Coordinates of N, CA and C in Angstrom, one line a residue:
M232 N -19.5 18.0 -18.2 CA -18.8 17.5 -17.1 C -17.5 18.2 -17.0
T233 N -17.3 18.7 -15.8 CA -16.2 19.4 -15.5 C -15.2 18.9 -14.4
I234 N -14.1 19.2 -14.6 CA -13.2 18.4 -13.4 C -13.2 18.8 -12.1
H235 N -14.1 20.1 -11.9 CA -14.4 20.6 -10.6 C -15.1 19.7 -9.9
S236 N -16.0 19.1 -10.7 CA -17.0 18.1 -9.8 C -16.4 17.3 -9.0
I237 N -15.3 17.0 -9.4 CA -14.5 16.0 -8.3 C -13.4 16.3 -7.9
S238 N -13.4 17.8 -7.6 CA -12.1 18.4 -7.2 C -12.7 19.4 -6.0
S239 N -12.2 18.7 -4.7 CA -12.4 19.8 -3.7 C -11.5 19.4 -2.6
H240 N -11.5 20.5 -1.5 CA -10.4 20.0 -0.2 C -11.0 19.0 0.4
R241 N -12.3 19.0 0.7 CA -12.9 17.6 1.2 C -12.4 16.5 0.9
K242 N -12.2 16.3 -0.4 CA -12.0 15.1 -1.0 C -10.4 14.8 -1.0
I243 N -9.5 15.9 -0.9 CA -8.1 15.6 -0.9 C -8.1 15.3 0.7
R244 N -8.6 15.7 1.7 CA -8.5 15.1 3.0 C -9.1 13.8 3.1
S245 N -10.0 13.5 2.3 CA -10.7 12.1 2.3 C -9.7 11.1 1.7
A246 N -9.0 11.4 0.7 CA -8.1 10.7 0.0 C -7.0 10.5 1.2
E247 N -6.4 11.4 1.9 CA -5.5 10.7 3.0 C -6.2 9.8 4.1
A248 N -7.4 10.0 4.4 CA -8.1 9.3 5.4 C -8.2 8.0 5.1
R249 N -8.7 7.8 3.8 CA -9.1 6.4 3.2 C -7.7 5.6 3.1
V250 N -6.8 6.3 2.6 CA -5.2 5.7 2.6 C -4.7 5.1 3.9
A251 N -5.0 6.1 4.8 CA -4.6 5.7 6.3 C -5.5 4.6 7.0
E252 N -6.6 4.3 6.5 CA -7.7 3.6 7.1 C -7.4 2.0 6.7
Q253 N -6.7 1.9 5.5 CA -6.4 0.6 5.1 C -5.5 -0.2 5.9
D254 N -5.7 -1.4 6.0 CA -4.7 -2.3 6.6 C -3.3 -2.8 5.9
W255 N -2.5 -1.8 6.3 CA -1.3 -1.8 5.7 C -0.3 -2.9 5.9
R256 N -0.4 -3.4 7.1 CA 0.3 -4.7 7.5 C -0.1 -5.9 6.6
T257 N -1.4 -6.0 6.3 CA -1.8 -6.9 5.6 C -1.4 -6.7 3.9
L258 N -1.7 -5.6 3.5 CA -1.4 -5.0 2.3 C 0.1 -5.4 1.9
T259 N 1.0 -5.1 2.8 CA 2.4 -5.1 2.7 C 2.8 -6.6 2.6
G260 N 2.2 -7.5 3.5 CA 2.3 -8.8 3.4 C 2.1 -9.3 2.2
E261 N 0.8 -9.0 1.6 CA 0.3 -9.4 0.3 C 1.4 -9.1 -1.0
L262 N 1.9 -7.8 -0.9 CA 2.9 -7.2 -1.8 C 4.1 -8.1 -1.8
N263 N 4.7 -8.4 -0.6 CA 5.8 -9.3 -0.5 C 5.7 -10.6 -1.0
A264 N 4.6 -11.2 -0.8 CA 4.4 -12.5 -1.0 C 3.9 -12.8 -2.6
H265 N 3.2 -11.6 -3.2 CA 2.4 -12.0 -4.4 C 2.8 -11.1 -5.6
G266 N 3.3 -9.9 -5.0 CA 3.7 -8.8 -6.1 C 2.5 -7.8 -6.2
C267 N 1.4 -8.1 -5.6 CA 0.1 -7.3 -5.9 C -0.7 -7.4 -4.4
A268 N -1.5 -6.5 -4.1 CA -2.5 -6.4 -3.1 C -3.7 -5.4 -3.5
V269 N -4.8 -5.7 -3.1 CA -6.0 -5.2 -3.4 C -6.6 -4.3 -2.2
M270 N -6.9 -2.9 -2.3 CA -7.6 -2.2 -1.3 C -9.0 -1.8 -1.8
P271 N -9.7 -2.8 -1.0 CA -11.1 -2.6 -1.5 C -12.1 -1.4 -1.3
A272 N -12.8 -1.2 -2.0 CA -13.7 0.0 -1.9 C -12.9 1.7 -1.8
L273 N -11.7 1.7 -2.3 CA -11.0 2.9 -2.2 C -11.7 4.1 -2.6
L274 N -12.5 3.9 -3.9 CA -13.4 5.0 -4.3 C -15.0 4.5 -4.1
A275 N -15.9 5.5 -4.1 CA -17.3 5.1 -4.1 C -17.8 5.0 -5.6
P276 N -19.0 4.5 -5.5 CA -19.6 4.3 -7.0 C -19.7 5.5 -7.8
D277 N -19.9 6.8 -6.6 CA -20.5 7.9 -7.6 C -19.1 8.7 -8.2
E278 N -18.1 8.5 -7.2 CA -16.7 9.0 -7.7 C -16.3 8.2 -8.8
C279 N -16.4 6.8 -8.8 CA -16.1 6.1 -10.0 C -16.6 6.5 -11.3
A280 N -18.1 6.9 -11.1 CA -18.9 7.3 -12.2 C -18.5 8.8 -12.9
E281 N -17.8 9.7 -11.9 CA -17.6 10.9 -12.3 C -16.2 10.9 -12.8
I282 N -15.3 10.1 -12.4 CA -13.9 10.1 -13.1 C -14.2 9.3 -14.7
A283 N -15.0 8.3 -14.6 CA -14.8 7.6 -15.9 C -15.8 8.7 -16.9
A284 N -16.5 9.4 -16.4 CA -17.3 10.4 -17.3 C -16.6 11.8 -17.9
L285 N -15.4 11.6 -17.3 CA -14.4 12.5 -17.9 C -13.8 12.5 -19.2
Y286 N -13.8 11.0 -19.4 CA -13.1 10.2 -20.4 C -13.4 11.2 -22.1
P287 N -14.6 11.4 -22.4 CA -14.8 12.0 -23.7 C -14.4 13.6 -23.9
H288 N -13.9 14.1 -22.8 CA -13.7 15.5 -22.6 C -12.2 15.7 -22.9
E289 N -11.8 16.1 -24.1 CA -10.3 16.1 -24.3 C -9.6 17.0 -23.7
E290 N -10.3 18.2 -23.1 CA -9.7 19.3 -22.6 C -8.9 18.9 -21.4
H291 N -9.2 17.6 -20.7 CA -8.8 17.1 -19.5 C -7.4 16.3 -19.4
F292 N -7.2 16.1 -21.0 CA -6.0 15.2 -21.1 C -5.0 15.9 -21.9
R293 N -3.7 15.3 -21.8 CA -2.6 15.7 -22.6 C -2.3 14.8 -23.9
S294 N -2.6 13.9 -23.9 CA -2.4 12.9 -25.3 C -3.5 11.8 -25.1
H295 N -3.5 11.3 -26.2 CA -4.9 10.3 -26.5 C -4.0 9.0 -27.4
V296 N -4.2 7.8 -26.6 CA -3.2 6.8 -27.3 C -4.4 5.7 -27.5
V297 N -4.3 5.2 -28.8 CA -5.3 4.0 -29.5 C -4.2 2.7 -29.3
M298 N -4.4 1.8 -28.7 CA -3.5 0.7 -28.3 C -3.4 0.0 -29.7
A299 N -4.1 -0.3 -30.5 CA -3.9 -0.9 -31.7 C -3.0 -0.4 -32.8
R300 N -2.7 1.1 -32.6 CA -1.8 1.5 -33.7 C -0.5 1.4 -33.2
H301 N -0.2 0.9 -31.7 CA 1.1 0.7 -31.4 C 1.6 -0.7 -31.1
G302 N 0.6 -1.6 -31.3 CA 0.8 -3.0 -30.8 C 0.7 -3.4 -29.5
F303 N 0.0 -2.3 -28.7 CA 0.0 -2.5 -27.3 C -1.4 -3.5 -27.0
G304 N -2.2 -3.8 -27.9 CA -3.5 -4.4 -27.8 C -4.5 -3.7 -28.3
K305 N -5.8 -3.7 -27.9 CA -7.0 -3.2 -28.4 C -7.8 -2.2 -27.2
G306 N -8.2 -1.1 -27.2 CA -8.7 -0.2 -26.6 C -7.9 1.1 -26.6
E307 N -8.2 2.0 -25.6 CA -7.5 3.3 -25.8 C -7.4 3.9 -24.1
Y308 N -6.6 4.8 -24.1 CA -6.2 5.5 -22.9 C -5.7 7.1 -23.2
R309 N -6.1 7.7 -22.1 CA -5.5 9.1 -22.2 C -4.9 9.5 -21.1
Y310 N -3.6 10.2 -21.1 CA -3.0 10.9 -19.9 C -3.7 12.2 -19.5
F311 N -3.8 12.4 -18.2 CA -4.4 13.6 -17.5 C -3.3 14.5 -18.0
R312 N -3.6 16.1 -18.0 CA -3.1 17.1 -18.0 C -3.5 18.1 -16.7
Y313 N -2.7 18.9 -16.3 CA -3.0 19.8 -15.2 C -4.2 20.6 -15.6
P314 N -5.2 20.9 -14.7 CA -5.4 20.5 -13.2 C -5.8 19.1 -13.3
I315 N -5.0 18.4 -12.7 CA -5.4 16.8 -12.5 C -6.3 16.7 -11.6
P316 N -7.6 15.8 -11.4 CA -8.6 15.8 -10.5 C -8.1 15.6 -9.1
D317 N -8.4 16.7 -8.2 CA -8.0 16.7 -6.9 C -7.8 15.3 -6.1
L318 N -9.1 14.6 -6.3 CA -9.1 13.1 -5.5 C -8.0 12.4 -6.2
I319 N -7.7 12.3 -7.4 CA -6.7 11.5 -7.9 C -5.3 12.1 -7.4
E320 N -5.0 13.2 -7.5 CA -3.8 13.8 -7.1 C -3.6 13.6 -5.6
G321 N -4.7 13.7 -4.8 CA -4.8 13.4 -3.4 C -4.3 11.8 -3.2
L322 N -4.8 11.2 -3.8 CA -4.6 9.8 -3.6 C -3.0 9.4 -4.0
R323 N -2.5 9.8 -5.0 CA -1.1 9.8 -5.6 C -0.1 10.2 -4.4
T324 N -0.5 11.3 -3.8 CA 0.3 12.0 -2.8 C 0.4 11.1 -1.7
A325 N -1.0 10.8 -1.1 CA -1.2 10.0 0.0 C -0.7 8.4 0.1
L326 N -0.8 8.0 -1.2 CA -0.3 6.4 -1.2 C 1.3 6.4 -1.5
Y327 N 2.0 7.3 -1.9 CA 3.3 7.3 -2.2 C 4.1 7.1 -0.9
P328 N 3.9 7.7 0.2 CA 5.0 7.5 1.3 C 4.7 6.1 1.7
R329 N 3.7 5.4 1.8 CA 3.1 3.9 2.2 C 4.0 3.0 1.3
L330 N 3.9 3.3 0.1 CA 4.5 2.4 -0.9 C 6.0 2.7 -1.1
A331 N 6.6 3.7 -0.7 CA 7.9 4.2 -0.9 C 8.9 3.3 0.3
T332 N 8.1 2.9 1.6 CA 8.5 2.2 2.4 C 8.8 0.5 1.8
V333 N 7.8 0.1 1.2 CA 8.0 -1.2 0.7 C 9.0 -1.2 -0.5
A334 N 8.9 -0.2 -1.3 CA 10.1 0.0 -2.4 C 11.3 -0.1 -1.9
N335 N 11.6 0.7 -0.9 CA 12.8 0.9 -0.3 C 13.4 -0.5 0.4
D336 N 12.5 -1.3 1.1 CA 12.8 -2.6 1.5 C 12.9 -3.5 0.2
W337 N 12.2 -3.5 -0.7 CA 12.6 -4.4 -1.8 C 14.0 -4.1 -2.4
N338 N 14.3 -2.7 -2.7 CA 15.7 -2.3 -3.2 C 16.9 -2.8 -2.3
E339 N 16.6 -2.6 -0.9 CA 17.7 -3.3 -0.2 C 17.9 -4.8 -0.4
K340 N 16.6 -5.5 -0.4 CA 16.8 -7.2 -0.7 C 17.3 -7.5 -1.9
M341 N 16.9 -6.7 -3.0 CA 17.6 -6.9 -4.2 C 19.1 -6.3 -4.4
G342 N 19.6 -5.6 -3.7 CA 21.0 -5.2 -3.5 C 21.0 -3.7 -4.7
V343 N 19.9 -3.3 -4.6 CA 20.1 -1.9 -5.3 C 20.0 -0.9 -4.5
A344 N 21.0 -0.1 -4.9 CA 21.4 1.0 -4.0 C 20.5 2.3 -4.0
L345 N 19.4 2.4 -4.9 CA 18.5 3.6 -5.1 C 17.5 3.4 -3.9
R346 N 17.4 4.6 -3.3 CA 16.5 4.9 -2.3 C 15.4 5.9 -2.6
Y347 N 14.1 5.7 -2.2 CA 13.0 6.6 -2.5 C 12.7 7.6 -1.4
P348 N 12.7 8.9 -1.7 CA 12.3 9.9 -0.5 C 11.0 9.6 0.0
G349 N 10.8 10.0 1.2 CA 9.3 9.6 1.9 C 8.1 10.6 1.3
D350 N 8.6 11.7 0.5 CA 7.5 12.5 0.1 C 7.5 12.5 -1.1
H351 N 6.3 12.7 -1.9 CA 6.1 12.3 -3.3 C 6.6 13.7 -4.1
A352 N 6.6 14.7 -3.5 CA 7.0 15.9 -4.2 C 8.7 16.0 -4.6
A353 N 9.1 15.5 -3.2 CA 10.7 15.1 -3.5 C 11.0 14.1 -4.7
F354 N 10.3 13.1 -4.6 CA 10.4 12.1 -5.8 C 10.3 12.9 -7.1
L355 N 9.2 13.5 -7.3 CA 8.9 14.3 -8.5 C 9.9 15.0 -9.0
K356 N 10.6 15.9 -8.0 CA 11.9 16.4 -8.4 C 12.8 15.7 -9.0
R357 N 13.2 14.6 -8.4 CA 14.1 13.7 -9.2 C 13.8 13.4 -10.6
C358 N 12.5 13.0 -10.6 CA 12.1 12.8 -12.0 C 12.4 14.0 -12.8
H359 N 11.8 15.1 -12.5 CA 12.1 16.2 -13.2 C 13.6 16.6 -13.4
D360 N 14.4 16.5 -12.6 CA 15.8 16.8 -12.7 C 16.4 15.7 -13.9
E361 N 15.7 14.7 -13.9 CA 16.3 13.7 -15.0 C 15.6 13.7 -16.4
G362 N 14.8 15.1 -16.3 CA 14.1 15.3 -17.6 C 12.8 14.7 -18.0
Q363 N 12.1 13.9 -16.8 CA 10.9 13.4 -16.7 C 9.7 14.1 -16.2
T364 N 9.1 14.9 -17.0 CA 8.4 16.1 -16.4 C 7.0 15.9 -16.9
K365 N 6.6 14.7 -17.9 CA 5.1 14.7 -18.3 C 4.3 13.9 -17.2
L366 N 3.2 14.4 -17.0 CA 2.3 13.8 -16.1 C 1.7 12.5 -16.6
T367 N 1.7 11.4 -16.0 CA 1.5 10.0 -16.0 C 0.2 9.3 -15.5
P368 N -0.5 9.8 -14.4 CA -1.8 9.3 -14.2 C -2.7 9.4 -15.4
L369 N -3.6 8.3 -15.8 CA -4.2 8.0 -16.9 C -5.8 7.4 -16.7
L370 N -6.3 7.6 -17.6 CA -7.8 6.9 -17.6 C -8.0 6.1 -19.2
L371 N -8.3 4.9 -18.8 CA -8.2 3.8 -19.9 C -9.6 3.4 -20.0
Q372 N -9.9 3.2 -21.2 CA -11.4 2.6 -21.7 C -11.1 1.5 -22.6
Y373 N -11.9 0.4 -22.3 CA -12.1 -0.6 -23.2 C -13.6 -1.0 -23.7
G374 N -14.0 -1.5 -24.8 CA -15.0 -2.1 -25.1 C -15.0 -3.6 -25.6
P375 N -15.9 -4.2 -26.2 CA -16.1 -5.5 -26.6 C -14.9 -5.9 -27.4
G376 N -14.2 -6.9 -26.9 CA -12.8 -7.6 -27.7 C -11.6 -6.9 -27.4
D377 N -11.7 -5.8 -26.5 CA -10.4 -5.1 -26.0 C -9.7 -5.8 -25.1
F378 N -8.1 -5.5 -25.2 CA -7.6 -6.2 -24.3 C -6.2 -5.2 -24.1
N379 N -5.4 -5.5 -23.1 CA -4.2 -4.6 -23.0 C -2.8 -5.8 -22.6
C380 N -2.2 -5.9 -23.8 CA -1.2 -6.7 -23.9 C -0.1 -6.4 -22.5
L381 N 0.6 -7.7 -22.1 CA 1.5 -7.7 -20.8 C 2.5 -6.5 -21.2
H382 N 2.6 -5.5 -20.1 CA 3.5 -4.8 -20.5 C 4.1 -3.9 -18.9
Q383 N 5.2 -3.0 -18.9 CA 5.6 -2.4 -17.9 C 5.4 -1.0 -18.3
D384 N 5.2 -0.2 -17.2 CA 4.8 1.2 -17.3 C 6.3 2.1 -16.8
L385 N 7.2 2.1 -17.8 CA 8.6 2.5 -17.1 C 8.8 4.2 -17.3
Y386 N 8.7 4.3 -18.8 CA 8.5 5.8 -19.2 C 9.7 6.8 -18.8
G387 N 10.9 6.0 -18.5 CA 12.3 6.8 -18.4 C 13.4 5.9 -17.3
A388 N 14.3 6.5 -17.3 CA 15.3 6.0 -16.4 C 14.8 5.7 -15.0
L389 N 14.3 6.7 -14.5 CA 13.9 6.8 -13.1 C 12.4 6.3 -13.0
A390 N 12.1 5.0 -12.4 CA 10.8 4.6 -12.4 C 10.5 4.0 -10.8
F391 N 9.4 4.5 -10.2 CA 9.0 4.1 -9.0 C 8.4 2.4 -9.1
P392 N 8.8 1.6 -8.4 CA 8.6 0.2 -8.8 C 7.1 -0.3 -8.3
L393 N 6.2 0.5 -7.7 CA 4.7 0.0 -7.6 C 3.9 1.1 -8.1
Q394 N 2.9 0.7 -8.5 CA 1.9 1.5 -9.1 C 0.4 0.9 -8.7
V395 N -0.5 2.0 -9.0 CA -2.0 1.4 -8.6 C -3.1 1.6 -9.6
A396 N -4.0 0.7 -9.8 CA -5.1 1.0 -10.9 C -6.4 0.7 -10.1
V397 N -7.3 1.6 -10.4 CA -8.6 1.6 -9.6 C -9.5 1.2 -10.8
L398 N -10.4 0.2 -10.5 CA -11.5 -0.2 -11.5 C -12.7 0.8 -11.2
L399 N -13.1 1.4 -12.3 CA -14.3 2.4 -12.1 C -15.5 1.8 -12.7
S400 N -15.6 0.5 -13.1 CA -16.9 -0.1 -13.7 C -17.0 -1.3 -12.9
E401 N -18.4 -1.8 -12.9 CA -18.8 -3.0 -12.1 C -18.6 -4.0 -12.9
P402 N -18.0 -5.2 -12.6 CA -18.0 -6.5 -13.4 C -19.4 -7.2 -13.3
G403 N -19.8 -7.9 -14.2 CA -21.2 -8.5 -14.2 C -22.3 -7.4 -14.5
E404 N -22.2 -6.2 -14.3 CA -23.1 -5.1 -14.8 C -22.7 -4.3 -15.9
D405 N -21.7 -3.9 -16.0 CA -21.2 -2.8 -16.7 C -20.1 -3.6 -18.1
F406 N -19.7 -4.9 -17.6 CA -18.8 -5.3 -18.3 C -18.7 -6.7 -18.0
E407 N -18.4 -7.8 -19.0 CA -17.8 -9.0 -18.8 C -16.4 -9.4 -19.2
G408 N -15.6 -10.3 -18.7 CA -14.4 -10.6 -18.9 C -13.3 -9.3 -18.4
G409 N -12.2 -9.1 -19.2 CA -11.5 -7.8 -18.7 C -10.9 -7.9 -17.5
E410 N -10.3 -9.2 -17.0 CA -9.7 -9.3 -15.7 C -8.2 -8.8 -15.8
F411 N -7.8 -8.2 -14.8 CA -6.2 -7.5 -14.4 C -5.5 -8.9 -14.2
V412 N -4.3 -8.8 -15.1 CA -3.5 -10.0 -15.3 C -2.1 -9.6 -14.7
L413 N -1.6 -10.1 -14.0 CA 0.1 -9.8 -13.6 C 0.7 -11.2 -13.9
T414 N 1.7 -11.2 -14.5 CA 2.7 -12.4 -14.7 C 4.2 -12.1 -14.1
E415 N 4.6 -13.2 -13.8 CA 6.0 -13.0 -12.9 C 7.1 -14.0 -13.7
Q416 N 8.2 -13.7 -14.1 CA 9.2 -14.3 -14.9 C 10.2 -14.6 -13.8
R417 N 10.3 -16.0 -13.5 CA 11.4 -16.4 -12.3 C 12.5 -16.9 -13.4
P418 N 13.8 -16.7 -12.6 CA 15.0 -17.3 -13.3 C 15.0 -18.9 -13.5
R419 N 15.2 -19.4 -14.5 CA 15.4 -20.7 -14.7 C 14.1 -21.4 -14.3
M420 N 13.1 -20.8 -14.2 CA 11.7 -21.4 -14.1 C 10.6 -20.9 -14.8
Q421 N 9.6 -21.7 -14.9 CA 8.3 -21.1 -16.0 C 7.8 -20.1 -15.1
S422 N 7.1 -19.1 -16.0 CA 6.5 -17.8 -15.4 C 5.1 -18.4 -14.7
R423 N 4.9 -17.4 -13.7 CA 3.8 -17.6 -12.9 C 2.7 -16.4 -13.3
A424 N 1.3 -16.7 -13.3 CA 0.3 -15.6 -13.6 C -0.3 -15.6 -12.3
E425 N -1.0 -14.2 -12.1 CA -2.1 -14.0 -11.1 C -3.1 -13.2 -11.6
V426 N -4.2 -13.6 -11.5 CA -5.6 -13.0 -11.9 C -6.1 -12.2 -10.8
V427 N -6.2 -10.9 -10.7 CA -6.7 -10.2 -9.6 C -8.2 -9.8 -9.8
P428 N -9.2 -10.5 -9.1 CA -10.5 -10.3 -9.2 C -10.7 -8.8 -8.4
L429 N -11.4 -7.8 -9.1 CA -11.8 -6.6 -8.7 C -13.2 -6.2 -8.9
R430 N -13.8 -5.6 -7.8 CA -15.0 -4.7 -8.0 C -14.8 -3.3 -8.2
R431 N -16.0 -2.8 -8.7 CA -15.9 -1.2 -9.0 C -15.4 -0.4 -7.6
G432 N -14.5 0.4 -7.7 CA -13.8 1.0 -6.7 C -12.7 0.5 -6.0
D433 N -12.5 -0.9 -6.2 CA -11.1 -1.5 -5.8 C -10.1 -1.0 -6.5
A434 N -9.0 -1.1 -5.7 CA -7.6 -0.5 -6.2 C -6.7 -1.6 -6.1
V435 N -5.9 -1.8 -7.1 CA -4.8 -2.9 -7.0 C -3.3 -2.2 -7.1
I436 N -2.7 -2.6 -6.0 CA -1.3 -2.3 -6.0 C -0.4 -3.2 -6.6
F437 N 0.5 -2.9 -7.4 CA 1.4 -4.1 -8.2 C 2.6 -3.6 -8.5
A438 N 3.5 -4.6 -8.6 CA 4.8 -4.3 -8.9 C 5.2 -3.9 -10.3
V439 N 5.8 -2.8 -10.6 CA 5.9 -2.4 -12.1 C 6.7 -3.3 -12.9
H440 N 8.0 -3.5 -12.3 CA 9.1 -4.1 -13.0 C 9.8 -5.3 -12.3
N441 N 10.3 -5.1 -11.3 CA 11.2 -6.1 -10.6 C 10.5 -6.3 -8.9
R442 N 10.5 -7.3 -8.5 CA 10.5 -7.4 -6.9 C 11.5 -8.6 -6.3
P443 N 11.6 -8.6 -5.1 CA 12.5 -9.5 -4.5 C 11.5 -10.9 -4.2
V444 N 12.0 -12.1 -4.4 CA 11.1 -13.2 -3.9 C 12.4 -13.8 -2.9
Q445 N 12.0 -14.4 -1.9 CA 13.0 -15.1 -0.8 C 13.1 -16.5 -1.6
G446 N 14.2 -16.9 -1.8 CA 14.6 -18.5 -2.0 C 15.4 -19.2 -1.0
T447 N 15.7 -20.3 -1.2 CA 16.4 -21.0 -0.1 C 17.9 -20.5 0.1
K448 N 18.3 -19.6 -0.9 CA 19.7 -19.1 -0.7 C 19.7 -17.7 -0.4
G449 N 18.2 -17.2 -0.1 CA 18.2 -15.8 0.1 C 17.6 -15.0 -1.3
P450 N 17.1 -13.8 -1.2 CA 16.3 -13.2 -2.2 C 16.9 -13.1 -3.5
Y451 N 15.9 -13.4 -4.5 CA 16.2 -13.2 -5.9 C 15.1 -12.3 -6.4
R452 N 15.6 -11.7 -7.7 CA 14.6 -10.9 -8.4 C 13.8 -11.5 -9.3
V453 N 12.6 -11.1 -9.5 CA 11.8 -11.6 -10.8 C 11.3 -10.6 -11.4
N454 N 10.9 -10.8 -12.7 CA 10.3 -9.4 -13.7 C 9.1 -9.6 -13.6
L455 N 8.3 -8.8 -13.8 CA 6.8 -8.5 -13.8 C 6.2 -8.0 -14.8
R456 N 5.2 -8.5 -15.4 CA 4.5 -7.6 -16.3 C 2.8 -7.5 -16.0
H457 N 2.1 -6.6 -16.6 CA 0.7 -6.7 -16.3 C 0.1 -6.3 -17.5
G458 N -1.4 -6.7 -17.4 CA -2.3 -6.3 -18.6 C -3.4 -6.6 -18.2
V459 N -4.4 -6.7 -19.3 CA -6.2 -6.9 -19.1 C -6.6 -8.0 -20.0
S460 N -7.3 -9.0 -19.7 CA -7.5 -10.1 -20.6 C -8.5 -9.3 -21.5
R461 N -9.1 -10.1 -22.2 CA -10.1 -9.9 -23.4 C -11.4 -9.4 -22.9
L462 N -12.0 -8.3 -23.1 CA -13.3 -8.1 -22.7 C -14.5 -8.6 -23.5
R463 N -15.1 -9.3 -23.1 CA -16.1 -10.1 -23.8 C -17.5 -9.1 -24.2
S464 N -17.9 -8.4 -23.0 CA -19.1 -7.3 -23.5 C -19.0 -6.1 -22.6
G465 N -19.6 -5.1 -23.0 CA -19.7 -4.2 -22.3 C -18.7 -2.9 -22.3
R466 N -18.5 -2.2 -21.3 CA -17.4 -1.2 -21.3 C -16.9 -1.0 -19.9
R467 N -15.4 -0.9 -19.8 CA -14.7 -0.9 -18.6 C -13.7 0.3 -18.6
Y468 N -13.8 1.1 -17.5 CA -12.9 2.1 -17.2 C -12.1 1.9 -16.1
T469 N -10.7 2.2 -16.1 CA -9.9 2.2 -15.2 C -9.1 3.6 -15.0
V470 N -8.8 3.9 -14.0 CA -8.0 5.1 -13.8 C -6.2 4.5 -13.2
G471 N -5.4 5.0 -13.8 CA -4.0 4.5 -13.3 C -3.3 5.2 -12.6
I472 N -2.7 5.2 -11.6 CA -2.2 6.3 -10.8 C -0.6 5.7 -10.6
I473 N 0.2 6.3 -11.5 CA 1.9 6.0 -11.6 C 2.4 7.1 -10.9
F474 N 3.5 6.8 -10.3 CA 4.1 7.7 -9.3 C 5.3 8.5 -9.7
H475 N 5.7 8.0 -11.0 CA 6.9 8.8 -11.6 C 6.4 9.4 -13.0
D476 N 7.0 10.4 -13.2 CA 6.5 11.3 -14.4 C 7.4 10.8 -15.7
A477 N 7.0 11.0 -16.7 CA 7.5 10.3 -18.1 C 8.3 11.2 -18.6
K478 N 9.4 10.9 -19.6 CA 10.4 11.5 -20.3 C 9.6 12.2 -21.6

């Protein structure tokens, strides 16, 4: 399996087109209301299979993390190294400007001065100027009994407040269980949980750390974490698209 089988100029353009075809009015409304939104069928089944098939080939990755060794849960993941598959890089580049608009609106509502540039390359330059130069898109693998503890993918002082995960396996066929879970800790209230149903090729956009919620006296800030529930059987692959680089 080579990385070039999912690397072509056609697929870079396709990434831009499929992002543009999404209903961004509805997606933005879902993000503002719930902190997450689903883009259905962002990847085709053959694309999902090709990306998942990269996992055993170490030459495509810069590091390998076994979750149990660090108390992160059970399962494992690998961070891509350059050259990243063009389809994933294309999605990272095409999704960022849409999400930067949401991120800037959220920061304004939360009274945060930081604003994100409209171009992903400009944002990555900010990351690199902060010493955050390690590539962050990753491929995750879960087997029976595996799970991912609730966490936040921050990786440094500069973190983009939204990220995307694409499910590469088919629930009910490739695996059982393994639901994507998002929790929201609200000030002086009990936490809220959101379980996001996904099919193979669906992508979930979700808040990494904080987001604003409209209260009776104006917006207030909530804290979010995400994870994956226990896999009951089979094998589950996910590709994570994180927009900031790591320290």
